[in-house]
Amino acid sequence: MSRRTPLVAGNWKMNLDHVEAAGFVQRLSWLLHDARYDYDSSAEIAIMPPYTSIRSVQVLLQAERMRVKVGAQNVSAISGGAFTGDISARMLQRLGCSYVIVGHSERRKYHPEDDVDLVDKVRAVLAAGMQPILCVGESLSERSQGIELEYAVGQVSDVTRDLSDAEASRLLIAYEPVWAIGGGMSATPKTAQNAAAAIRQHFRDRYGEAVAGVVRILYGGSVNSNNAESLMQGADVDGFLIGGAALKPDEFAKIAGIVTLAAVARDGR
Ligand code: PEP
């Protein structure tokens, strides 16, 4: 039986300004209330808005008494100073963020971030008391060479190898094959589970069962309410990082309900 609480995390990317975000949260509040969403025994829900919407989202969540967590999509590795345009981990922590996405494939592509940057970002997030969601995953090129698992596990290893057991236990990994993001073509449940199992095995080999058993491994890539149930069948898949479908409150709430039911059926939680 797994004691890992599944997470349904919405990555809004560069969508929903603070006014639109308020509309989203109000609709989500109504949907979760209507579904009698039980935060204690259901999937954890988190929203990662653009920086400019974080405060509005957080204030509204509090006002509506919604136990939905808030996160950021990126962070600077540096703690402060003359770095125009950057946002520190401490600033995010002071805003009430619980999670920070690190190394999303769009950031790796458009703002070239190498593993050294990501090591420092993961450390900054952990040091500020938040949890990093480290994104890894192969492109079609690695997949066509049959090296997708080595590639994704290698990315995990490169960024997390020097963490202590206590730090590693607080990590979340999002396996997001680049070819599956945003295009409507999700990985199969078997592909998602194989990657999650390989990543968990890496933690088992490096840190032992105590750490491997608590690290949450998410799948991301064209998740929606039609494929969420089958993707959750994998014993090592602990929820989702969701892009497009997370911009629609009805779809997002539906996925949270599906993940809860699938986790109960799978793990007997
Ligand atoms: C993402 O960007 O993290 C993502 C998974 O996007 P989508 O769900 O739209 O594929």
Coordinates of C-alpha atoms and ligand atoms in Angstrom, one line a residue:
M1 CA 0.0 0.0 0.0
S2 CA 1.4 3.4 -0.9
R3 CA 1.3 6.3 1.6
R4 CA 2.2 8.9 -1.0
T5 CA -0.5 11.4 -1.3
P6 CA -1.2 11.9 -5.0
L7 CA -0.7 15.4 -6.3
V8 CA -2.7 17.1 -9.1
A9 CA -0.6 20.2 -10.0
G10 CA -1.7 22.8 -12.6
N11 CA 1.1 24.6 -14.5
W12 CA -0.6 27.6 -16.0
K13 CA 2.5 28.6 -18.0
M14 CA 2.1 32.2 -19.3
N15 CA -1.7 32.2 -19.1
L16 CA -4.3 33.8 -16.8
D17 CA -3.5 37.3 -15.6
H18 CA -4.5 38.1 -12.0
V19 CA -8.1 39.0 -13.0
E20 CA -8.6 35.8 -15.0
A21 CA -7.0 33.9 -12.2
A22 CA -9.6 35.1 -9.8
G23 CA -12.4 33.8 -12.1
F24 CA -10.6 30.4 -12.2
V25 CA -10.3 30.1 -8.5
Q26 CA -14.0 31.1 -7.9
R27 CA -15.2 28.5 -10.4
L28 CA -12.8 25.8 -8.9
S29 CA -14.1 26.6 -5.4
W30 CA -17.7 26.1 -6.5
L31 CA -16.8 22.8 -8.3
L32 CA -14.9 21.3 -5.4
H33 CA -17.6 22.4 -2.9
D34 CA -20.3 20.9 -5.1
A35 CA -18.3 17.7 -5.4
R36 CA -17.9 17.7 -1.5
Y37 CA -14.1 17.4 -2.1
D38 CA -12.6 16.0 1.0
Y39 CA -9.1 17.6 1.3
D40 CA -8.0 15.1 4.0
S41 CA -8.5 12.0 2.0
S42 CA -8.4 13.1 -1.6
A43 CA -5.6 14.1 -4.0
E44 CA -3.7 17.2 -3.0
I45 CA -4.3 20.0 -5.5
A46 CA -1.8 22.7 -6.4
I47 CA -1.8 25.6 -8.8
M48 CA 1.3 27.2 -10.4
P49 CA 0.2 30.5 -11.8
P50 CA 2.5 33.1 -13.4
Y51 CA 4.3 35.2 -10.8
T52 CA 1.9 38.1 -11.3
S53 CA -1.1 36.0 -10.3
I54 CA 0.3 34.1 -7.3
R55 CA -0.8 36.7 -4.7
S56 CA -4.4 37.0 -6.0
V57 CA -4.7 33.2 -6.2
Q58 CA -3.4 32.8 -2.8
V59 CA -5.7 35.4 -1.2
L60 CA -8.8 34.0 -2.9
L61 CA -7.9 30.4 -1.9
Q62 CA -7.7 31.6 1.7
A63 CA -11.0 33.6 1.5
E64 CA -12.7 30.6 0.0
R65 CA -11.1 28.3 2.6
M66 CA -9.8 26.0 -0.1
R67 CA -6.9 23.8 0.9
V68 CA -5.3 24.1 -2.5
K69 CA -1.6 24.7 -2.5
V70 CA 0.2 27.3 -4.6
G71 CA 3.5 27.1 -6.4
A72 CA 5.7 28.9 -8.9
Q73 CA 6.9 27.9 -12.3
N74 CA 10.5 28.9 -11.9
V75 CA 12.9 30.5 -9.4
S76 CA 16.3 32.1 -9.3
A77 CA 19.2 30.1 -7.8
I78 CA 20.5 33.4 -6.3
S79 CA 19.2 34.7 -3.0
G80 CA 19.0 38.4 -3.9
G81 CA 20.7 41.4 -5.2
A82 CA 21.3 43.1 -8.6
F83 CA 19.5 40.5 -10.8
T84 CA 16.9 42.5 -12.7
G85 CA 13.8 40.4 -13.4
D86 CA 14.6 37.5 -11.2
I87 CA 12.6 36.2 -8.3
S88 CA 14.2 34.5 -5.3
A89 CA 13.1 31.3 -3.4
R90 CA 12.7 33.4 -0.2
M91 CA 10.2 35.7 -2.0
L92 CA 8.2 32.7 -3.1
Q93 CA 8.2 31.2 0.3
R94 CA 7.1 34.5 1.8
L95 CA 4.2 34.5 -0.6
G96 CA 3.1 31.1 0.8
C97 CA 4.3 28.9 -2.1
S98 CA 4.7 25.2 -1.3
Y99 CA 6.1 24.1 -4.6
V100 CA 8.4 25.4 -7.4
I101 CA 8.8 23.8 -10.8
V102 CA 12.4 23.4 -11.7
G103 CA 13.8 22.5 -15.1
H104 CA 10.5 22.5 -17.1
S105 CA 11.3 21.5 -20.7
E106 CA 10.2 24.9 -21.9
R107 CA 12.6 26.6 -19.7
R108 CA 15.4 24.2 -20.7
K109 CA 14.6 25.0 -24.3
Y110 CA 13.9 28.8 -24.3
H111 CA 16.1 30.0 -21.5
P112 CA 18.8 27.4 -21.7
E113 CA 19.2 26.1 -18.1
D114 CA 21.9 23.5 -17.7
D115 CA 22.0 20.9 -14.9
V116 CA 24.4 23.1 -12.9
D117 CA 21.7 25.8 -12.8
L118 CA 19.1 23.3 -11.8
V119 CA 21.2 21.8 -9.0
D120 CA 21.4 25.3 -7.5
K121 CA 17.7 26.0 -8.0
V122 CA 16.7 22.8 -6.3
R123 CA 19.0 23.6 -3.4
A124 CA 17.5 27.2 -3.2
V125 CA 14.0 25.8 -3.1
L126 CA 14.8 23.2 -0.5
A127 CA 16.7 25.7 1.7
A128 CA 13.7 28.1 1.6
G129 CA 11.5 25.3 3.0
M130 CA 9.5 24.6 -0.2
Q131 CA 9.5 21.5 -2.4
P132 CA 10.9 21.4 -5.9
I133 CA 9.1 19.6 -8.7
L134 CA 12.0 18.7 -11.0
C135 CA 10.9 18.1 -14.6
V136 CA 12.8 15.5 -16.6
G137 CA 12.0 13.6 -19.8
E138 CA 13.3 12.7 -23.2
S139 CA 12.7 14.2 -26.6
L140 CA 11.8 12.1 -29.6
S141 CA 15.4 11.9 -30.5
E142 CA 16.4 10.0 -27.4
R143 CA 13.2 7.9 -27.7
S144 CA 14.0 6.9 -31.3
Q145 CA 17.4 5.7 -30.0
G146 CA 15.8 3.6 -27.3
I147 CA 17.6 5.5 -24.5
E148 CA 14.6 7.3 -23.0
L149 CA 14.8 5.8 -19.6
E150 CA 18.6 6.3 -19.2
Y151 CA 18.1 9.9 -20.4
A152 CA 15.4 10.7 -17.9
V153 CA 17.1 8.9 -15.0
G154 CA 20.3 10.6 -15.9
Q155 CA 18.7 14.0 -15.7
V156 CA 17.4 13.1 -12.2
S157 CA 20.8 11.9 -11.1
D158 CA 22.7 14.9 -12.5
V159 CA 20.6 17.3 -10.5
T160 CA 20.0 15.4 -7.3
R161 CA 23.0 13.3 -6.7
D162 CA 24.5 15.4 -3.9
L163 CA 21.4 15.9 -1.8
S164 CA 21.2 14.5 1.6
D165 CA 18.6 11.8 2.4
A166 CA 16.4 14.4 4.1
E167 CA 16.6 16.7 1.1
A168 CA 15.9 14.0 -1.4
S169 CA 12.8 12.9 0.5
R170 CA 11.3 16.3 -0.1
L171 CA 11.7 16.1 -3.9
L172 CA 9.0 15.6 -6.5
I173 CA 9.9 14.5 -10.0
A174 CA 7.7 15.1 -13.0
Y175 CA 8.4 12.7 -15.8
E176 CA 7.3 14.8 -18.8
P177 CA 8.4 13.4 -22.2
V178 CA 9.0 16.4 -24.3
W179 CA 7.1 14.9 -27.3
A180 CA 4.0 14.5 -25.1
I181 CA 3.8 18.1 -23.8
G182 CA 1.1 20.3 -25.3
G183 CA 0.5 18.3 -28.4
G184 CA -2.4 16.2 -27.3
M185 CA -0.4 12.9 -27.6
S186 CA 0.0 11.5 -24.1
A187 CA 2.4 8.8 -23.2
T188 CA 0.7 5.4 -22.7
P189 CA 0.1 4.3 -19.1
K190 CA 2.8 1.7 -19.6
T191 CA 5.4 4.3 -20.8
A192 CA 4.5 6.5 -17.8
Q193 CA 4.8 3.7 -15.3
N194 CA 8.0 2.3 -16.8
A195 CA 9.7 5.8 -16.5
A196 CA 8.3 6.4 -13.0
A197 CA 9.5 2.9 -11.9
A198 CA 13.0 3.5 -13.3
I199 CA 13.2 6.9 -11.5
R200 CA 12.1 5.3 -8.3
Q201 CA 14.6 2.5 -8.7
H202 CA 17.3 5.2 -9.1
F203 CA 16.3 6.7 -5.7
R204 CA 16.3 3.1 -4.2
D205 CA 19.8 2.5 -5.5
R206 CA 21.2 5.9 -4.5
Y207 CA 19.3 6.5 -1.2
G208 CA 17.6 3.3 -0.2
E209 CA 13.9 2.4 0.3
A210 CA 13.1 5.0 2.9
V211 CA 13.7 7.8 0.4
A212 CA 12.5 5.9 -2.7
G213 CA 9.2 5.1 -1.0
V214 CA 8.3 8.8 -0.3
V215 CA 9.5 10.7 -3.4
R216 CA 6.5 11.5 -5.4
I217 CA 6.8 10.9 -9.1
L218 CA 4.3 12.7 -11.4
Y219 CA 3.5 12.2 -15.0
G220 CA 3.1 15.2 -17.3
G221 CA 2.2 15.5 -21.0
S222 CA -1.3 16.0 -22.4
V223 CA -3.1 14.7 -19.3
N224 CA -6.9 15.2 -19.5
S225 CA -10.0 13.8 -17.9
N226 CA -10.2 11.0 -20.5
N227 CA -6.7 9.5 -19.9
A228 CA -6.2 10.4 -16.2
E229 CA -7.7 7.2 -14.9
S230 CA -5.6 4.8 -17.1
L231 CA -2.4 6.9 -16.5
M232 CA -2.9 6.5 -12.7
Q233 CA -2.9 2.7 -13.0
G234 CA 0.9 2.7 -12.7
A235 CA 1.9 1.9 -9.1
D236 CA 4.7 4.4 -9.3
V237 CA 2.7 7.3 -10.8
D238 CA 1.7 9.6 -7.9
G239 CA -0.3 12.2 -9.8
F240 CA 0.1 14.7 -12.6
L241 CA 1.7 18.0 -13.7
I242 CA -0.9 19.4 -16.0
G243 CA -0.6 22.2 -18.6
G244 CA -3.5 22.8 -21.0
A245 CA -6.2 21.0 -19.0
A246 CA -5.3 22.9 -15.9
L247 CA -6.5 26.1 -17.5
K248 CA -10.1 24.8 -17.4
P249 CA -11.5 24.6 -13.9
D250 CA -14.1 22.0 -14.8
E251 CA -11.5 19.8 -16.4
F252 CA -9.0 20.3 -13.6
A253 CA -11.5 19.5 -10.8
K254 CA -12.6 16.4 -12.7
I255 CA -9.0 15.2 -13.0
A256 CA -8.6 15.7 -9.2
G257 CA -11.6 13.6 -8.6
I258 CA -10.4 10.9 -11.0
V259 CA -6.9 10.8 -9.4
T260 CA -8.5 10.4 -5.9
L261 CA -10.6 7.5 -7.0
A262 CA -7.8 5.9 -9.0
A263 CA -5.4 6.1 -6.0
V264 CA -8.0 4.6 -3.7
A265 CA -8.7 1.7 -6.1
R266 CA -4.9 1.2 -6.7
D267 CA -3.5 1.6 -3.2
G268 CA -6.4 0.9 -1.0
R269 CA -5.8 4.3 0.6
Ligands
PEP1 C1 3.4 20.9 -18.9 O1 3.7 21.9 -19.6 O2 3.9 20.7 -17.8 C2 2.4 20.0 -19.5 C3 2.3 18.8 -19.0 O3 1.6 20.5 -20.5 P1 0.3 19.8 -21.2 O4 -0.5 19.1 -20.1 O5 -0.4 20.8 -21.9 O6 0.9 18.7 -22.1

